[in-house]
mmCIF file of C-alpha atoms in Angstrom:
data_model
loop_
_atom_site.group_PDB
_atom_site.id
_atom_site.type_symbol
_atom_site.label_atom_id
_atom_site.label_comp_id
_atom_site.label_asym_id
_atom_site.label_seq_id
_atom_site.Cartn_x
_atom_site.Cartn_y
_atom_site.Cartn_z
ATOM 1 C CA UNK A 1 -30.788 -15.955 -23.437
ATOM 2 C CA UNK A 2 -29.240 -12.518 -24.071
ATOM 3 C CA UNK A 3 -26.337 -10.911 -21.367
ATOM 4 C CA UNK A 4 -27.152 -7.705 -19.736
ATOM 5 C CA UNK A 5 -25.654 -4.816 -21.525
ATOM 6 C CA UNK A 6 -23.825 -2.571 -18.875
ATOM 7 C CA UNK A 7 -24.893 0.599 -19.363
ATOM 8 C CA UNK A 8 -22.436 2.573 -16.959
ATOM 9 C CA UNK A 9 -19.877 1.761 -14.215
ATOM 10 C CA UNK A 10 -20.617 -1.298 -11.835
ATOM 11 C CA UNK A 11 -21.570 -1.278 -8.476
ATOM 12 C CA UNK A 12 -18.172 -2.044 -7.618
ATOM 13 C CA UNK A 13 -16.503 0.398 -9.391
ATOM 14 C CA UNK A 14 -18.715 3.178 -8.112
ATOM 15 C CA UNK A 15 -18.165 2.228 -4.379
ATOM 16 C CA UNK A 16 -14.319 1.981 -4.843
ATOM 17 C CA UNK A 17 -14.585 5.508 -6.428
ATOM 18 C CA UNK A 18 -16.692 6.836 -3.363
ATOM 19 C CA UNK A 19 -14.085 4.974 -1.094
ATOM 20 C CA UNK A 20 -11.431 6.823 -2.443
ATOM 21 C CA UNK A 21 -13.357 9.978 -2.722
ATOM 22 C CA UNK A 22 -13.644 9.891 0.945
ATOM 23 C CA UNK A 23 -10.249 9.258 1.904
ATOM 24 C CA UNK A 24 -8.683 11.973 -0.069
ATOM 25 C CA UNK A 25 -11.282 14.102 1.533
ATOM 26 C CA UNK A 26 -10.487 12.948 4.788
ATOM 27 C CA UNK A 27 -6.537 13.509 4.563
ATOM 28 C CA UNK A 28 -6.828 17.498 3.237
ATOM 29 C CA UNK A 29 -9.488 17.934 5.493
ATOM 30 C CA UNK A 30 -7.100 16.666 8.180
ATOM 31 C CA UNK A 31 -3.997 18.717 6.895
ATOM 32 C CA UNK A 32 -1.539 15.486 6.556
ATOM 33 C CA UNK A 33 -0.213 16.929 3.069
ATOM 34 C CA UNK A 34 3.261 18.454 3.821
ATOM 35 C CA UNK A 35 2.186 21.380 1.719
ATOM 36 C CA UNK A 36 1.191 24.497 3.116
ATOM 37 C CA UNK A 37 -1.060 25.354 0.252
ATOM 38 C CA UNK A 38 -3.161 22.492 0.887
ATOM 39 C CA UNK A 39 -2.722 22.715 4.722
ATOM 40 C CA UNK A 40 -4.502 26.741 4.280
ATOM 41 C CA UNK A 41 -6.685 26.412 1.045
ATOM 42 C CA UNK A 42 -9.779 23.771 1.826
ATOM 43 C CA UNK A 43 -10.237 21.981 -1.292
ATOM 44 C CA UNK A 44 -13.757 19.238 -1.809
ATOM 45 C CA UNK A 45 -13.385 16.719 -3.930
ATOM 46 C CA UNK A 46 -16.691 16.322 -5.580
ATOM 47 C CA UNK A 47 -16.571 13.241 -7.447
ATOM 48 C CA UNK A 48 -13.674 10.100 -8.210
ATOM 49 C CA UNK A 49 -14.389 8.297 -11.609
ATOM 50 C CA UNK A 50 -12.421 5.085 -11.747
ATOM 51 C CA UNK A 51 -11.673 2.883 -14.417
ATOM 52 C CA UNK A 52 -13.455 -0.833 -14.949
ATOM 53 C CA UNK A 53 -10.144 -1.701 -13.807
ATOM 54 C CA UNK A 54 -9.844 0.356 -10.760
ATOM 55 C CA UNK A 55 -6.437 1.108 -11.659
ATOM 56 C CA UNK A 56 -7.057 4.776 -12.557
ATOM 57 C CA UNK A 57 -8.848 7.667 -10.799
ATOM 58 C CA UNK A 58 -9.746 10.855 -12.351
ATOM 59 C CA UNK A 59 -10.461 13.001 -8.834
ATOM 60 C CA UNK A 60 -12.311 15.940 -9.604
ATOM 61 C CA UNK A 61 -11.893 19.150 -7.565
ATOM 62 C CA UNK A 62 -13.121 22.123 -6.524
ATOM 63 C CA UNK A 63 -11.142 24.756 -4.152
ATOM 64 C CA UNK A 64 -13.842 26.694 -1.504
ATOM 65 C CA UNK A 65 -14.942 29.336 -3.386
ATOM 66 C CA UNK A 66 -13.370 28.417 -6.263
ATOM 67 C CA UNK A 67 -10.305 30.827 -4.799
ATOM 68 C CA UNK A 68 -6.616 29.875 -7.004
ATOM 69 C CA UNK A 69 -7.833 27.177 -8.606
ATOM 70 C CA UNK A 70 -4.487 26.443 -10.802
ATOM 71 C CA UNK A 71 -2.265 26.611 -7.443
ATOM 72 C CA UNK A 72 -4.031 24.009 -5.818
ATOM 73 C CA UNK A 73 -3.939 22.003 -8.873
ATOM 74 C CA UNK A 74 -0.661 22.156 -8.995
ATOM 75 C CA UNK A 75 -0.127 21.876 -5.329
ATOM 76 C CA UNK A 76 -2.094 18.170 -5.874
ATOM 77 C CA UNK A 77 -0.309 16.971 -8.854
ATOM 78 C CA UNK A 78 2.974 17.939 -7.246
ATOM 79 C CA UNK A 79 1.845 15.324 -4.435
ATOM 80 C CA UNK A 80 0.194 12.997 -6.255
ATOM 81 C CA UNK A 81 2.854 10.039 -5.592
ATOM 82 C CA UNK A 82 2.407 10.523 -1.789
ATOM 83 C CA UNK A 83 -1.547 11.151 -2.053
ATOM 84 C CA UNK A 84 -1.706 7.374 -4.095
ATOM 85 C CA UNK A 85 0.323 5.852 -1.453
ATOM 86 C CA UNK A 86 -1.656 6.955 1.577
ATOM 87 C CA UNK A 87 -4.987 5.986 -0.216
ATOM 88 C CA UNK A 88 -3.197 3.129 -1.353
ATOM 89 C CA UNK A 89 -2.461 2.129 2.656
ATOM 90 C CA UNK A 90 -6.298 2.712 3.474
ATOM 91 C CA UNK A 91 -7.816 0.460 0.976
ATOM 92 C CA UNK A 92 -7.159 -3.540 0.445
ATOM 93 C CA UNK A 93 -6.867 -3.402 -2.822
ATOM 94 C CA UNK A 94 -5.042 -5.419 -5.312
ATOM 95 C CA UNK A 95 -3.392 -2.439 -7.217
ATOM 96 C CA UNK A 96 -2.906 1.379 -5.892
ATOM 97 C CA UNK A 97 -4.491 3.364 -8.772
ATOM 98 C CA UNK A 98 -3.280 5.836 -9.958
ATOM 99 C CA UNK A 99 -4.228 9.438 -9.557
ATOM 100 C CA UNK A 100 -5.169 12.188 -12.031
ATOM 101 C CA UNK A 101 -6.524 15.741 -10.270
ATOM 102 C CA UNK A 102 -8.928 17.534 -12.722
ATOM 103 C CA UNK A 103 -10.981 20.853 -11.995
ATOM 104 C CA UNK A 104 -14.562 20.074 -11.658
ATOM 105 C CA UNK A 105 -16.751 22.301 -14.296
ATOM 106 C CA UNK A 106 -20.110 21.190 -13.317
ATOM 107 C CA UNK A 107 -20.551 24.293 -10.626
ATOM 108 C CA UNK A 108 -19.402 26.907 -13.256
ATOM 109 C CA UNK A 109 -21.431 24.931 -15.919
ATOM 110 C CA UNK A 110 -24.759 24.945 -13.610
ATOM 111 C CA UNK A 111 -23.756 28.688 -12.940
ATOM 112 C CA UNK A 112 -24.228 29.238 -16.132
ATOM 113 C CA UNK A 113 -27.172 27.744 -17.363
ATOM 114 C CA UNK A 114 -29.051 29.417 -14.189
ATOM 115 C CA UNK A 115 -27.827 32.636 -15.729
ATOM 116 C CA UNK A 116 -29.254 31.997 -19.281
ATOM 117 C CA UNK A 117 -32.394 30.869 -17.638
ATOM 118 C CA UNK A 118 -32.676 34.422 -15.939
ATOM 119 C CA UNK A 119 -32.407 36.368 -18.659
ATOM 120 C CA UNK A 120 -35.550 37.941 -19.671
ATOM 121 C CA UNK A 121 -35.655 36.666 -23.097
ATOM 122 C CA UNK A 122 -35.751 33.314 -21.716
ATOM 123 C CA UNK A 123 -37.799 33.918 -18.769
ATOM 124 C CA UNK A 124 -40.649 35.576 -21.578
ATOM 125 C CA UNK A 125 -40.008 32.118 -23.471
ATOM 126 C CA UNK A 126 -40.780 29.970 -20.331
ATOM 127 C CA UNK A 127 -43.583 31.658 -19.326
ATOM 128 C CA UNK A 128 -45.279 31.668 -22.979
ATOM 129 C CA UNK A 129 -44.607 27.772 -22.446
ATOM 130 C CA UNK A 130 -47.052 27.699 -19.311
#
């Protein structure tokens, strides 16, 4: 009898990743970061990727309106240590993982296709498709 190839992350490992999505998302929402750029700027973490282990995160972000991107980057790398630690002291987890903060392209990606796709070469493409 053959084993089940895994063809992407396991139930588990998705739910831990939402877990921790919404926990991060809880504490900026809630302002408990001593740092006032973080405490001002509203910031939605979109997605959390974790490891098979679960010992790493890679938290993707997304300021509102995409408004100084690099400064709240920086603002959440700068806490990082403390941001582990309270998600850390919300889960039951064997291991705090640890936390990498990456800018999430997809919005600027989608932007862009959905501009190619209005241009009127394309548009005269699509419609000779039809």
């Amino acid at each position: 009898m053959k084993a089940v190839e895994s063809k992407g992350p396991s139930v588990r490992v998705l739910r831990v990743g939402e877990q921790v999505r919404h926990i991060l998302s809880e504490i900026l929402a809630r302002g408990d970061v001593h740092d006032d750029l973080l405490t001002k700027q509203p910031v939605s973490i979109t997605e959390v990727r974790m490891s098979p282990d679960l010992r790493h995160a890679t938290v993707f972000v997304k300021p509102l309106l995409g408004k100084d991107e690099d400064k709240v980057l920086k603002a959440l790398r700068t806490n990082t240590a403390w941001l582990q630690k309270s998600v850390a002291e919300k889960m039951s987890m064997k291991y705090a993982a640890k936390l990498k903060f990456l800018s999430d392209e997809s919005f600027d990606e989608a932007s862009h296709i959905e501009k190619l796709l209005r241009d009127p070469k394309v548009a005269r493409d699509l419609e000779g498709e039809g």
